Short mmCIF file of C-alpha atoms in Angstrom, two decimals:
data_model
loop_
_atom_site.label_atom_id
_atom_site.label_comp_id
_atom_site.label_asym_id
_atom_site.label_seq_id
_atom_site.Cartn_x
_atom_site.Cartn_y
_atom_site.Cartn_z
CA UNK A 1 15.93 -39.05 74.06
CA UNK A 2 15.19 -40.39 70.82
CA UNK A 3 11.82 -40.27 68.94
CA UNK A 4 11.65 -43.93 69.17
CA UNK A 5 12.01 -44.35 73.42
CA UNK A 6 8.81 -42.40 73.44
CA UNK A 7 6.20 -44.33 71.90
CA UNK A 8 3.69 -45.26 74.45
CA UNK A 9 2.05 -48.30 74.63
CA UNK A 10 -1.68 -47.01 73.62
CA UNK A 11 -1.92 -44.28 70.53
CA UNK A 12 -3.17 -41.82 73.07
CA UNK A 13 -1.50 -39.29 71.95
CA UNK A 14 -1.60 -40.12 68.34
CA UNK A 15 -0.10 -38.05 65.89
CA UNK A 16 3.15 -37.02 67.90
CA UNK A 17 4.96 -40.60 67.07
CA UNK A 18 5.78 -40.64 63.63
CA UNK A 19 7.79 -43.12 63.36
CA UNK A 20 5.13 -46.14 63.60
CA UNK A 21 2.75 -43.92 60.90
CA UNK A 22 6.17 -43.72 58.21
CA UNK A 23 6.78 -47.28 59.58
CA UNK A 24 3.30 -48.43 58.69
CA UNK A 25 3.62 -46.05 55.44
CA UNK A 26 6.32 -47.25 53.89
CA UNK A 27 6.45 -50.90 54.95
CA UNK A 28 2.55 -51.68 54.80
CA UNK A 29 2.82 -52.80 51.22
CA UNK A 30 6.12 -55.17 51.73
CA UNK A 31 3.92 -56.38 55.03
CA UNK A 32 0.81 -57.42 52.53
CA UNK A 33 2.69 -59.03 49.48
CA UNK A 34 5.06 -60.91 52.19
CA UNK A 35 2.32 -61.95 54.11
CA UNK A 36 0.48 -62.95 50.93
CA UNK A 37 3.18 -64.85 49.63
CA UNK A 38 4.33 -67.08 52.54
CA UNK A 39 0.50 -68.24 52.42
CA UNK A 40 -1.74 -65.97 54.60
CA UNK A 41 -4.55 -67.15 52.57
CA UNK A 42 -6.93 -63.46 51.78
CA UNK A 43 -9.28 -64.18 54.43
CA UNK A 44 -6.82 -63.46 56.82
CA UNK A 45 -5.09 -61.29 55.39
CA UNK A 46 -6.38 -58.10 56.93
CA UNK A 47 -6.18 -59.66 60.49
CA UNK A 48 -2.47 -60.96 60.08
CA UNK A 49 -1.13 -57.58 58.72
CA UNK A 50 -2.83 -55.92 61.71
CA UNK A 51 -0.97 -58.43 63.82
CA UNK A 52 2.00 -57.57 61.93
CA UNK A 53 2.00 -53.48 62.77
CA UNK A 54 0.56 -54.09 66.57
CA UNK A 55 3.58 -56.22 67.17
CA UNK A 56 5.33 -53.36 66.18
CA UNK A 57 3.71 -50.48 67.64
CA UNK A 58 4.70 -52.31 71.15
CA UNK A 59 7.99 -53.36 70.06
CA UNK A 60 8.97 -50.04 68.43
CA UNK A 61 9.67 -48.72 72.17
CA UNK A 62 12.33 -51.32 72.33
CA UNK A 63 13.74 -51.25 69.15
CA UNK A 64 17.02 -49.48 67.94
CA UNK A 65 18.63 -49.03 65.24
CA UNK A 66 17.40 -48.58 61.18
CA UNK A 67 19.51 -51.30 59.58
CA UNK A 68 17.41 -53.99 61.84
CA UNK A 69 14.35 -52.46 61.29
CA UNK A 70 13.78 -54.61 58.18
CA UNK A 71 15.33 -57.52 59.61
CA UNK A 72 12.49 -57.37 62.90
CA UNK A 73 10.07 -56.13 61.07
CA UNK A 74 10.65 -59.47 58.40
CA UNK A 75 10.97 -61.39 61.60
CA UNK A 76 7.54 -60.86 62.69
CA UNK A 77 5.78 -60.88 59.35
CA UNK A 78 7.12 -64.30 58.97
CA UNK A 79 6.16 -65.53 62.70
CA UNK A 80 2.60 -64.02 62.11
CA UNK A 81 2.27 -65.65 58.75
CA UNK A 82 2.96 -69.00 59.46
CA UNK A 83 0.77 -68.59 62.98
CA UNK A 84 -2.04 -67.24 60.68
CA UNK A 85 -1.62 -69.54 57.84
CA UNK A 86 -1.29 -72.52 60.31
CA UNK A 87 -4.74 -71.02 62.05
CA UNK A 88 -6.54 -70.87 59.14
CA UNK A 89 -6.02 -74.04 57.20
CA UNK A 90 -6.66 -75.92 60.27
CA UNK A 91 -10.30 -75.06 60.12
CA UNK A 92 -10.54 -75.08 56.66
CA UNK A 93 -9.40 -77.16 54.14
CA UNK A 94 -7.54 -74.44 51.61
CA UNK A 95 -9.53 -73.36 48.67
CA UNK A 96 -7.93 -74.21 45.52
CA UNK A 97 -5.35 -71.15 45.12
CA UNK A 98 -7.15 -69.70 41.62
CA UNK A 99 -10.25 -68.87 44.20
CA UNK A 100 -8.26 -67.60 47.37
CA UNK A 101 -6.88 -64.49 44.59
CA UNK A 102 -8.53 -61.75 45.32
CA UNK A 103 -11.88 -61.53 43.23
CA UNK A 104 -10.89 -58.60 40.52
CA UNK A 105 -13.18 -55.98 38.98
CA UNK A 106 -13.52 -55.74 35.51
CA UNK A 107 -10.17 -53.55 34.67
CA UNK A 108 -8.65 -53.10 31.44
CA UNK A 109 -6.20 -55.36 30.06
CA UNK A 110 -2.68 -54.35 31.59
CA UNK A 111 -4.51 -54.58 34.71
CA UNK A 112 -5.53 -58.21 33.66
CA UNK A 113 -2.49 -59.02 32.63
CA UNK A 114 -0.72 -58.24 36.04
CA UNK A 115 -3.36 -59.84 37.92
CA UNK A 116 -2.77 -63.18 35.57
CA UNK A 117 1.19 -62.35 36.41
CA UNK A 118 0.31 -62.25 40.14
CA UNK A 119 -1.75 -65.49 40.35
CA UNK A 120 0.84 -67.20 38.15
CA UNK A 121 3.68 -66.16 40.64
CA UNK A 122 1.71 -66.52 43.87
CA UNK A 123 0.61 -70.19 42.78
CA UNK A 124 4.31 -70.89 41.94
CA UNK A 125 5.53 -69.39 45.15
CA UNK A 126 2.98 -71.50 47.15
CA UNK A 127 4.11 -74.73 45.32
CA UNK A 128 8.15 -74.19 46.55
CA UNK A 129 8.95 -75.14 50.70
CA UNK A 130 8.90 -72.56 52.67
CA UNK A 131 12.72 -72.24 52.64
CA UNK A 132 12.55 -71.54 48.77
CA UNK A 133 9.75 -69.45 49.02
CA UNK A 134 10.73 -66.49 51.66
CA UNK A 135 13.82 -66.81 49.18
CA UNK A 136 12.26 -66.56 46.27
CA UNK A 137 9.78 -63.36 47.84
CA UNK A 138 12.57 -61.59 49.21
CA UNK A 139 15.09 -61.74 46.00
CA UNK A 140 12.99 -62.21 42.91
CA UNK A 141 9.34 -60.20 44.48
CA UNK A 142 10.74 -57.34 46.61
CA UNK A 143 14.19 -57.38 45.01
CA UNK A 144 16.58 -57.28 48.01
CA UNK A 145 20.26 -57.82 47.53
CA UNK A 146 21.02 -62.04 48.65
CA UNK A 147 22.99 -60.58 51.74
CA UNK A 148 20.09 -58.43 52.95
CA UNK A 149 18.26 -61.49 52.04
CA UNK A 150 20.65 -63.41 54.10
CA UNK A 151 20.46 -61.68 57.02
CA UNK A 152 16.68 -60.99 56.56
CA UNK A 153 16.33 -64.88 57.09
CA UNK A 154 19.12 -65.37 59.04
CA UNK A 155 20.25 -67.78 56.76
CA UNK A 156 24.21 -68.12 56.01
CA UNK A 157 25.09 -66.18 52.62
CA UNK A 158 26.16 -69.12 50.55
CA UNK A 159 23.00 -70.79 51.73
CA UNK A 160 20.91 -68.08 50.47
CA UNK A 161 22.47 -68.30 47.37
CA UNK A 162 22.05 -71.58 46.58
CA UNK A 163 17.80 -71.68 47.31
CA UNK A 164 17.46 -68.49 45.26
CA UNK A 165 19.71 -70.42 42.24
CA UNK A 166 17.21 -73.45 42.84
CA UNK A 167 14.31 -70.85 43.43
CA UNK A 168 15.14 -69.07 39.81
CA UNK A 169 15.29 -72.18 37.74
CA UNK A 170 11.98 -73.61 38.79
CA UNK A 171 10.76 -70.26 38.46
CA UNK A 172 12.20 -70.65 34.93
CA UNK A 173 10.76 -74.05 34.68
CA UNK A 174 7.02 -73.12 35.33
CA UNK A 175 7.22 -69.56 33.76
CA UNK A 176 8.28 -72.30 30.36
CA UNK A 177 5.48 -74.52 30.95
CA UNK A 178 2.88 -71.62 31.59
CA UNK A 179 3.99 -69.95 28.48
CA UNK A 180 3.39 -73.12 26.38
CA UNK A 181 0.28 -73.62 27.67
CA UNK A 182 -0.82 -70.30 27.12
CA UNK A 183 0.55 -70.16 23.35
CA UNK A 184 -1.19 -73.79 22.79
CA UNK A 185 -4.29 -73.01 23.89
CA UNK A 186 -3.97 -69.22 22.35
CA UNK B 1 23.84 -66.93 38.48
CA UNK B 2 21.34 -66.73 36.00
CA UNK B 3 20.19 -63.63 35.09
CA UNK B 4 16.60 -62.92 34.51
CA UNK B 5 15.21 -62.67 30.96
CA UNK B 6 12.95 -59.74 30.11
CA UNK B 7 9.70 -62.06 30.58
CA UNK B 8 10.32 -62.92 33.70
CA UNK B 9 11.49 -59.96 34.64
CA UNK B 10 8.27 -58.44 33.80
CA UNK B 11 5.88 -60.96 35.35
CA UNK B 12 7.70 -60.62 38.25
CA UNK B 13 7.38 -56.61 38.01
CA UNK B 14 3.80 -56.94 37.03
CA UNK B 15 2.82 -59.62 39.50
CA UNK B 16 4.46 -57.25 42.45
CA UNK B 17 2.28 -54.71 41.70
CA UNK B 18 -1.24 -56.70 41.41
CA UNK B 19 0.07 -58.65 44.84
CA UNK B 20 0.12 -55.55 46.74
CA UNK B 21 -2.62 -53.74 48.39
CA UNK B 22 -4.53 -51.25 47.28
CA UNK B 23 -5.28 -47.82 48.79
CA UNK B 24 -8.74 -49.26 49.95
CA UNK B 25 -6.61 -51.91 51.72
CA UNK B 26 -4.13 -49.56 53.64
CA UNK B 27 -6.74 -47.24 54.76
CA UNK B 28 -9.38 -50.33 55.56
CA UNK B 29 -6.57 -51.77 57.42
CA UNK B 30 -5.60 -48.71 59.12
CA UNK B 31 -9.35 -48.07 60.30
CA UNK B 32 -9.25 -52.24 61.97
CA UNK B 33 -5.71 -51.15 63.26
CA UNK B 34 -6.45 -48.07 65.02
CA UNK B 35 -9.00 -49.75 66.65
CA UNK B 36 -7.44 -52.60 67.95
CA UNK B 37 -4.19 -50.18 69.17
CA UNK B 38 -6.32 -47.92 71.01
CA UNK B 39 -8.43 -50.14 73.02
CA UNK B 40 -8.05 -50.30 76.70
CA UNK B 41 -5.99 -53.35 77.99
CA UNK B 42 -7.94 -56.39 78.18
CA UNK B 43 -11.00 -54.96 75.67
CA UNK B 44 -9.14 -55.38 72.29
CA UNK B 45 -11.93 -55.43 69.96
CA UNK B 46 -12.18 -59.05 67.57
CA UNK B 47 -9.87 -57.76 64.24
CA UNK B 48 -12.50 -58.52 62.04
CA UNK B 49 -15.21 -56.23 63.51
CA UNK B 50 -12.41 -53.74 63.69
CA UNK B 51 -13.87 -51.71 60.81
CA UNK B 52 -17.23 -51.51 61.89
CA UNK B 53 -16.51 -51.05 65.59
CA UNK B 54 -17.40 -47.40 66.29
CA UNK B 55 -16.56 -45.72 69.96
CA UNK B 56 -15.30 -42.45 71.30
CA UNK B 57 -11.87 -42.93 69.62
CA UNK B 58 -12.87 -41.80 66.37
CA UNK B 59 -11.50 -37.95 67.02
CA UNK B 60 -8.15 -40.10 67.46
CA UNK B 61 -9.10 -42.60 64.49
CA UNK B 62 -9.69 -39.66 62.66
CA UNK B 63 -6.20 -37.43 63.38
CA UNK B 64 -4.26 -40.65 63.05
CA UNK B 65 -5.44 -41.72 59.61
CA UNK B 66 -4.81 -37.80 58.45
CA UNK B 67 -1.38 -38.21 59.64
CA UNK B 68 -0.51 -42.09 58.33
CA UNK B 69 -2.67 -41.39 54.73
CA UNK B 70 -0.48 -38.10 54.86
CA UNK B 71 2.84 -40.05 55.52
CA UNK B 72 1.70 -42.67 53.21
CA UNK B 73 1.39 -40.21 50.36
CA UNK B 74 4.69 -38.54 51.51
CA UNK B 75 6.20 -41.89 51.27
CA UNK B 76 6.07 -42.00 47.73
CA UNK B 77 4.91 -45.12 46.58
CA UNK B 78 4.14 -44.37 42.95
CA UNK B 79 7.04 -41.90 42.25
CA UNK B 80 6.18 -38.54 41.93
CA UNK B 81 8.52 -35.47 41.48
CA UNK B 82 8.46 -32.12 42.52
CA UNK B 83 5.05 -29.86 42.95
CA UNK B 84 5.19 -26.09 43.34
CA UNK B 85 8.81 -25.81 42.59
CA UNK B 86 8.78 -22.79 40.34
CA UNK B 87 6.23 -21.32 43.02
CA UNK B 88 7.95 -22.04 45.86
CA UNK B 89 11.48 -21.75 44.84
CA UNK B 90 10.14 -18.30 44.31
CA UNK B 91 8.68 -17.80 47.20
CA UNK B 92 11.44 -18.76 49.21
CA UNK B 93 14.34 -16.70 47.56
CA UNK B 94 11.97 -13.84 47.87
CA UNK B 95 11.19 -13.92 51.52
CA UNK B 96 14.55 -15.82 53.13
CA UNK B 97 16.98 -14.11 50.41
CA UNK B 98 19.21 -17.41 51.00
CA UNK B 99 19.46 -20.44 49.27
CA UNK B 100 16.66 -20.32 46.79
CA UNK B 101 17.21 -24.12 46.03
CA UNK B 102 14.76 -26.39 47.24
CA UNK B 103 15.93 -29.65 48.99
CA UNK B 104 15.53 -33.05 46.33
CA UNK B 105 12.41 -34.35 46.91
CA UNK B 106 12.29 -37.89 48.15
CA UNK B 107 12.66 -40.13 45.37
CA UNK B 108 11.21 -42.97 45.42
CA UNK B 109 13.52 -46.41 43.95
CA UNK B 110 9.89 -47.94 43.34
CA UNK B 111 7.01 -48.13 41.83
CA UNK B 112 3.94 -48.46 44.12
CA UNK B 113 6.27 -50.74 45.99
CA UNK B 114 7.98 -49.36 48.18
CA UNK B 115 10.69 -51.83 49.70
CA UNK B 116 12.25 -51.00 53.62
CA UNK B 117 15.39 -50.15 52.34
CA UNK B 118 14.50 -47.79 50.02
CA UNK B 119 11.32 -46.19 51.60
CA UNK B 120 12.84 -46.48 55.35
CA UNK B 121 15.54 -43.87 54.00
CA UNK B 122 13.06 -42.01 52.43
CA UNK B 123 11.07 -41.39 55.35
CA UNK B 124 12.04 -38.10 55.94
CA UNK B 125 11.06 -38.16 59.90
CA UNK B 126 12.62 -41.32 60.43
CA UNK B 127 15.92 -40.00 58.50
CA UNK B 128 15.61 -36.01 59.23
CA UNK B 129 15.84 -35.82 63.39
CA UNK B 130 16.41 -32.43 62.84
CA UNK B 131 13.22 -32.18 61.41
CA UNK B 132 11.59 -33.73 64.28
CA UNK B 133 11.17 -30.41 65.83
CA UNK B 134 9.37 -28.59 63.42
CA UNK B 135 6.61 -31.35 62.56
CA UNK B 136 4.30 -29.11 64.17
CA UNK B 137 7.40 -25.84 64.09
CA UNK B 138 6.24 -23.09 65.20
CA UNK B 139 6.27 -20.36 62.33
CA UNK B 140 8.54 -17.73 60.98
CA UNK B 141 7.87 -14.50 62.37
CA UNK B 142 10.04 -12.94 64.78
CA UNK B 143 7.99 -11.40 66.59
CA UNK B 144 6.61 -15.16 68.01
CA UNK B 145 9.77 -16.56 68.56
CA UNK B 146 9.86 -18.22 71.52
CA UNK B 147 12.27 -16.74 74.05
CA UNK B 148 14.62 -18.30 76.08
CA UNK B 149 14.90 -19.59 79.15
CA UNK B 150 16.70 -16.49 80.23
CA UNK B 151 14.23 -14.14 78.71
CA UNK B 152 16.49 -13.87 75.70
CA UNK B 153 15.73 -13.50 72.30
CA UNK B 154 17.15 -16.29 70.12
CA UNK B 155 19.51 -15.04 67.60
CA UNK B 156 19.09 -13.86 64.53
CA UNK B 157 20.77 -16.95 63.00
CA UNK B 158 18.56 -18.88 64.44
CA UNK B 159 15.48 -17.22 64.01
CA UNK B 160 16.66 -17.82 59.99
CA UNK B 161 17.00 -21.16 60.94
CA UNK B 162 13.86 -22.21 62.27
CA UNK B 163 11.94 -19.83 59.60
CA UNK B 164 14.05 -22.01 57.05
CA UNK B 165 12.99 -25.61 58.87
CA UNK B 166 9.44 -24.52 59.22
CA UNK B 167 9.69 -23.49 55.11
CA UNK B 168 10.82 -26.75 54.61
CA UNK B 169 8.32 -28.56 56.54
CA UNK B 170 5.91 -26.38 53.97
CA UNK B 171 7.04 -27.27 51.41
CA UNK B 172 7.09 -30.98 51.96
CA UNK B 173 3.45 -30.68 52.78
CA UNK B 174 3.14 -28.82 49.79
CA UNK B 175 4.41 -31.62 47.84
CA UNK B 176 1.77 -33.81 49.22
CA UNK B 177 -1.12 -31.76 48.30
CA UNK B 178 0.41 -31.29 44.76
CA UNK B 179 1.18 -34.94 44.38
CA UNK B 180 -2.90 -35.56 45.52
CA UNK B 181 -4.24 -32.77 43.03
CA UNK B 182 -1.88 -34.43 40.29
CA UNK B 183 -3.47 -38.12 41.06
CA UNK B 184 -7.00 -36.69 40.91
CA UNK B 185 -7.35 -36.90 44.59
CA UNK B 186 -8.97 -33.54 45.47
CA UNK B 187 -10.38 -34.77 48.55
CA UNK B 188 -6.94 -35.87 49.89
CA UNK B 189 -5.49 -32.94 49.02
CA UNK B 190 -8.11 -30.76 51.00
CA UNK B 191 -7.77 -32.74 53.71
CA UNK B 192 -3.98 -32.32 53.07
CA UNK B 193 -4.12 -28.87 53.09
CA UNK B 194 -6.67 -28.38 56.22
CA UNK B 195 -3.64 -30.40 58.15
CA UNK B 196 -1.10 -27.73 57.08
CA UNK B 197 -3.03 -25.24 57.67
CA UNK B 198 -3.25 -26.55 61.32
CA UNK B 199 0.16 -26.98 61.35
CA UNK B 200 1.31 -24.05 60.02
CA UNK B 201 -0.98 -21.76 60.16
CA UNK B 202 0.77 -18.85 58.97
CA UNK B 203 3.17 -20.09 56.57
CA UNK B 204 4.68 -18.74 54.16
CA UNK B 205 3.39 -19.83 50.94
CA UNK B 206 -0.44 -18.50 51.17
CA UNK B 207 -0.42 -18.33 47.47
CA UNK B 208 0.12 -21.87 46.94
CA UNK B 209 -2.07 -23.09 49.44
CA UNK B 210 -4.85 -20.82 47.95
CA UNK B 211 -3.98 -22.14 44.23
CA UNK B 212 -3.95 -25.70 45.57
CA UNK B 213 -7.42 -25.43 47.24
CA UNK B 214 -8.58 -23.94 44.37
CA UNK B 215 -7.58 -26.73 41.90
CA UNK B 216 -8.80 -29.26 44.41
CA UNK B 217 -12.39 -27.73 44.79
CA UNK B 218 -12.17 -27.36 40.91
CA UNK B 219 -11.70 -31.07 40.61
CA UNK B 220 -14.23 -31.62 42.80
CA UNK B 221 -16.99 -28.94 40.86
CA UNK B 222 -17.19 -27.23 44.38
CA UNK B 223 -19.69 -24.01 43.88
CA UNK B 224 -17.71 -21.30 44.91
CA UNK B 225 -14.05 -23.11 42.73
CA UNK B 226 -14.76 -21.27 39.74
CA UNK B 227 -15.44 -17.80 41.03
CA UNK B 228 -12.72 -18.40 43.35
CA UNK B 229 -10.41 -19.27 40.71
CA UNK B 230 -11.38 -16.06 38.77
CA UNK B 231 -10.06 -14.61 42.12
CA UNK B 232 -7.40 -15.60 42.35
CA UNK B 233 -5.98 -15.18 39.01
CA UNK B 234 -6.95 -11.48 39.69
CA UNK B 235 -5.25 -10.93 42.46
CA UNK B 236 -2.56 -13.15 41.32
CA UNK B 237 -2.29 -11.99 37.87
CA UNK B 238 1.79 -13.32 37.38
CA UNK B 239 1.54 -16.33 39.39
CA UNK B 240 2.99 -19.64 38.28
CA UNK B 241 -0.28 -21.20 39.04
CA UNK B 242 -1.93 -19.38 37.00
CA UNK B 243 -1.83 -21.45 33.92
CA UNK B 244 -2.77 -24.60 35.81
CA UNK B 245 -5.59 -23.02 37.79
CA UNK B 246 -6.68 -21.90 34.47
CA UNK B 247 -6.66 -24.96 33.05
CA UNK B 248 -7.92 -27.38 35.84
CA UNK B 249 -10.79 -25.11 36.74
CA UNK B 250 -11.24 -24.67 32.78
CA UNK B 251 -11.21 -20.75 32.92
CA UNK B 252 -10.53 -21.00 29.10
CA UNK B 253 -13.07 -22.66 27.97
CA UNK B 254 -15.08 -19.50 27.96
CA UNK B 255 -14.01 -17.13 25.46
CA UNK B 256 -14.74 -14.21 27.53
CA UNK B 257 -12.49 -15.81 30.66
CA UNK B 258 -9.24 -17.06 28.05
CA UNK B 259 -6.48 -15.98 29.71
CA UNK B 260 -2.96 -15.36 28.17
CA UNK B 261 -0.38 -16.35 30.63
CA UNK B 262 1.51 -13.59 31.82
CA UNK B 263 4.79 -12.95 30.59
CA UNK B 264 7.72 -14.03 31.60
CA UNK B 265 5.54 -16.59 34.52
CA UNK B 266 6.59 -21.02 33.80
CA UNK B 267 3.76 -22.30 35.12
CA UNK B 268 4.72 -25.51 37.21
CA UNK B 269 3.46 -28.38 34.72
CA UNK B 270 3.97 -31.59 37.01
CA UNK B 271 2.35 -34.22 35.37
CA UNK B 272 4.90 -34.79 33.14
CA UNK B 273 7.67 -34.82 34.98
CA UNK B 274 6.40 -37.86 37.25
#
């Protein structure tokens, strides 16, 4: 029997099912930035990427097969994201996105600097349609190949292709314009 | 297609690290998620009080964040290379007399963000089914192998066998404790350790579980570390720990404690090699 047909439906026994605990280990960071980038504003961010890995923990019983693993576990990030995102603008009216990044401590400079990197690449990402964006995330963010990409999405290949060509150059674009406003007002 | 320029090549780079989570976030998460999984049908506690919600679960709470922080750090999300190798490689030529080679260490293609493809592979009990039995194995000695179900003794192959899968599972916990001390995490790393030593409770590298509390509790100024350490490098006088407990519990810094390392010992320096 494999590991993954014995996964009960409550954690009652815990620590014997290692799979969800390396699932939730190694994927819990793709889950956050995903989730962050297809517009889970940070307010719900904690509740959608719990969503995320209890989707999974009574899924995992059904599920077979390591090459889909990404593929179903993309598939529900992106259903809980737009849910949560949908859920949450509709009873608020979304901050501007400068205030919805995460407040950051005082940290030296290379730590500045990559927060200024991440706002500048989660505003841009927020600004392309969704189709663009997941793209964009996937490619460009978390670096997959464009036919893991492709059938992350489900997308066709030359399809893919063609939103991460348009994705790049208005990545281009704005990473152009940011830099000149940066060096005119440095 | 275009390719990317350095610049944005780097924003992108830096902006993937500062968009992920931080530890505070997996483990805060983990605390809301536990909660909401183990929850009786039709009581699931509201997500956001998850964290604050306490009930009799915690002894599960508890055990499963030991075993996710501990697969987390196994996971290798910052890229870390080997701990203990001189130690153990030691170790294990001297007591298995086989293949004194230790098994590559996951390598991680990442930095702090770990993607499914590469991580999922990585996961060692998602990849190593073999290793599934020896999670918890139980240890080494002949004289407690199991018998079986016709009152047999298992062979001696495979007596080797599971004293080399239970070695292995060591070591990998090893790794994790070494990888904590390395990242200033002495807490972790005891907690690391107290899980091995559940585990395995009679494993087979005692001396690096004693030099790895002892950095640990040196990190953390514990009372006893420093006499302990002093211990250990007595009874250890040639170990390849030596050098580092020396230095991490700062044994040196009084003249009358400087200690020479012993000839012919390569003390496993890991924090360069990450």
């Amino acid at each position: 029997m494999s590991q993954l047909d014995i996964l009960p439906e409550s954690v009652s026994t815990g620590p014997k099912h290692p799979e969800f605990t390396a699932i939730y280990a190694n994927y819990f960071a793709f889950v956050w930035r995903c989730l962050r980038t297809l517009g889970v504003p940070d307010r719900g961010l904690d509740d959608a990427v719990q969503e995320v890995f209890i989707v999974v923990h009574r899924g995992l019983a059904g599920f077979r097969g390591e090459s889909q693993l990404r593929t179903w576990l993309y598939g529900i990030v992106r259903n809980v994201a737009y849910k949560q995102a949908r859920r949450v603008r509709r009873k608020e009216r979304a901050e501007p996105i400068d205030d919805q990044m995460r407040s950051s401590e005082p940290t030296p400079s290379e730590r500045a600097e990559e927060a200024q990197a991440a706002n500048f690449v989660h505003r841009f990402a927020l600004g392309l349609d969704h189709k663009k964006r997941e793209i964009f995330m996937l490619a460009m963010v978390e670096q997959f190949s464009i036919p893991e990409v492709a059938e992350m999405t489900g997308v066709p290949l030359n399809t893919a292709y063609t939103r991460l060509r348009a994705a790049r150059a208005e990545f281009r674009a704005a990473l152009e314009r940011h830099r000149g406003a940066h060096d005119s007002t440095g | 297609m275009t390719r990317l320029d350095d610049a944005e090549a780097q924003v992108l780079e830096q902006a993937r690290r500062a968009l992920g989570p931080t530890m505070q976030d997996q483990e805060r998460v983990l605390q809301s998620l536990l909660v909401r999984i183990s929850a009786p049908p039709g009581t699931t506690p509201s997500p956001s009080n998850g964290v604050r919600a306490k009930s009799a679960t915690w002894p599960l709470r508890a055990g499963w964040s030991v075993v996710v922080i501990g697969a987390i750090a196994l996971s290798g999300g910052l890229g870390y290379r080997t701990g203990f190798e001189a130690g153990i490689a030691k170790q294990r030529s001297g007591n298995l007399g086989t293949n004194a080679s230790l098994p590559a260490p996951p390598e991680p293609s990442r930095e702090a963000a770990p993607t499914p493809v590469a991580t999922a592979e990585h996961a060692p009990r998602m990849r190593e089914p073999d290793h599934e039995s020896v999670s918890h194995p139980p240890v080494t000695h002949v004289d407690n192998a199991p018998h079986t179900a016709s009152g047999a003794r298992p062979s001696a192959e495979s007596v080797v066998a599971i004293e080399k899968l239970g070695l292995d599972e060591e070591v990998r916990q090893l790794r994790r404790v070494e990888r904590a001390i390395r990242e200033s995490n002495p807490r972790f790393a005891l907690v690391l350790l107290e899980e091995l030593e559940q585990a395995i409770p009679k494993g087979q590298l005692q001396e690096e579980r004693d030099a790895a509390r002892i950095m640990a509790s040196c990190q953390l100024d514990a009372d006893d570390a420093v006499a302990d350490a002093r211990t250990f490098i007595k009874k250890h006088g040639s170990s390849a720990y030596r050098s580092r407990v020396v230095e991490i519990c700062r044994l040196a810094s009084a003249p009358s404690e400087r200690i020479s390392p012993a000839p012919g010992t390569d003390a496993p320096e890991m924090e360069n090699q990450r």
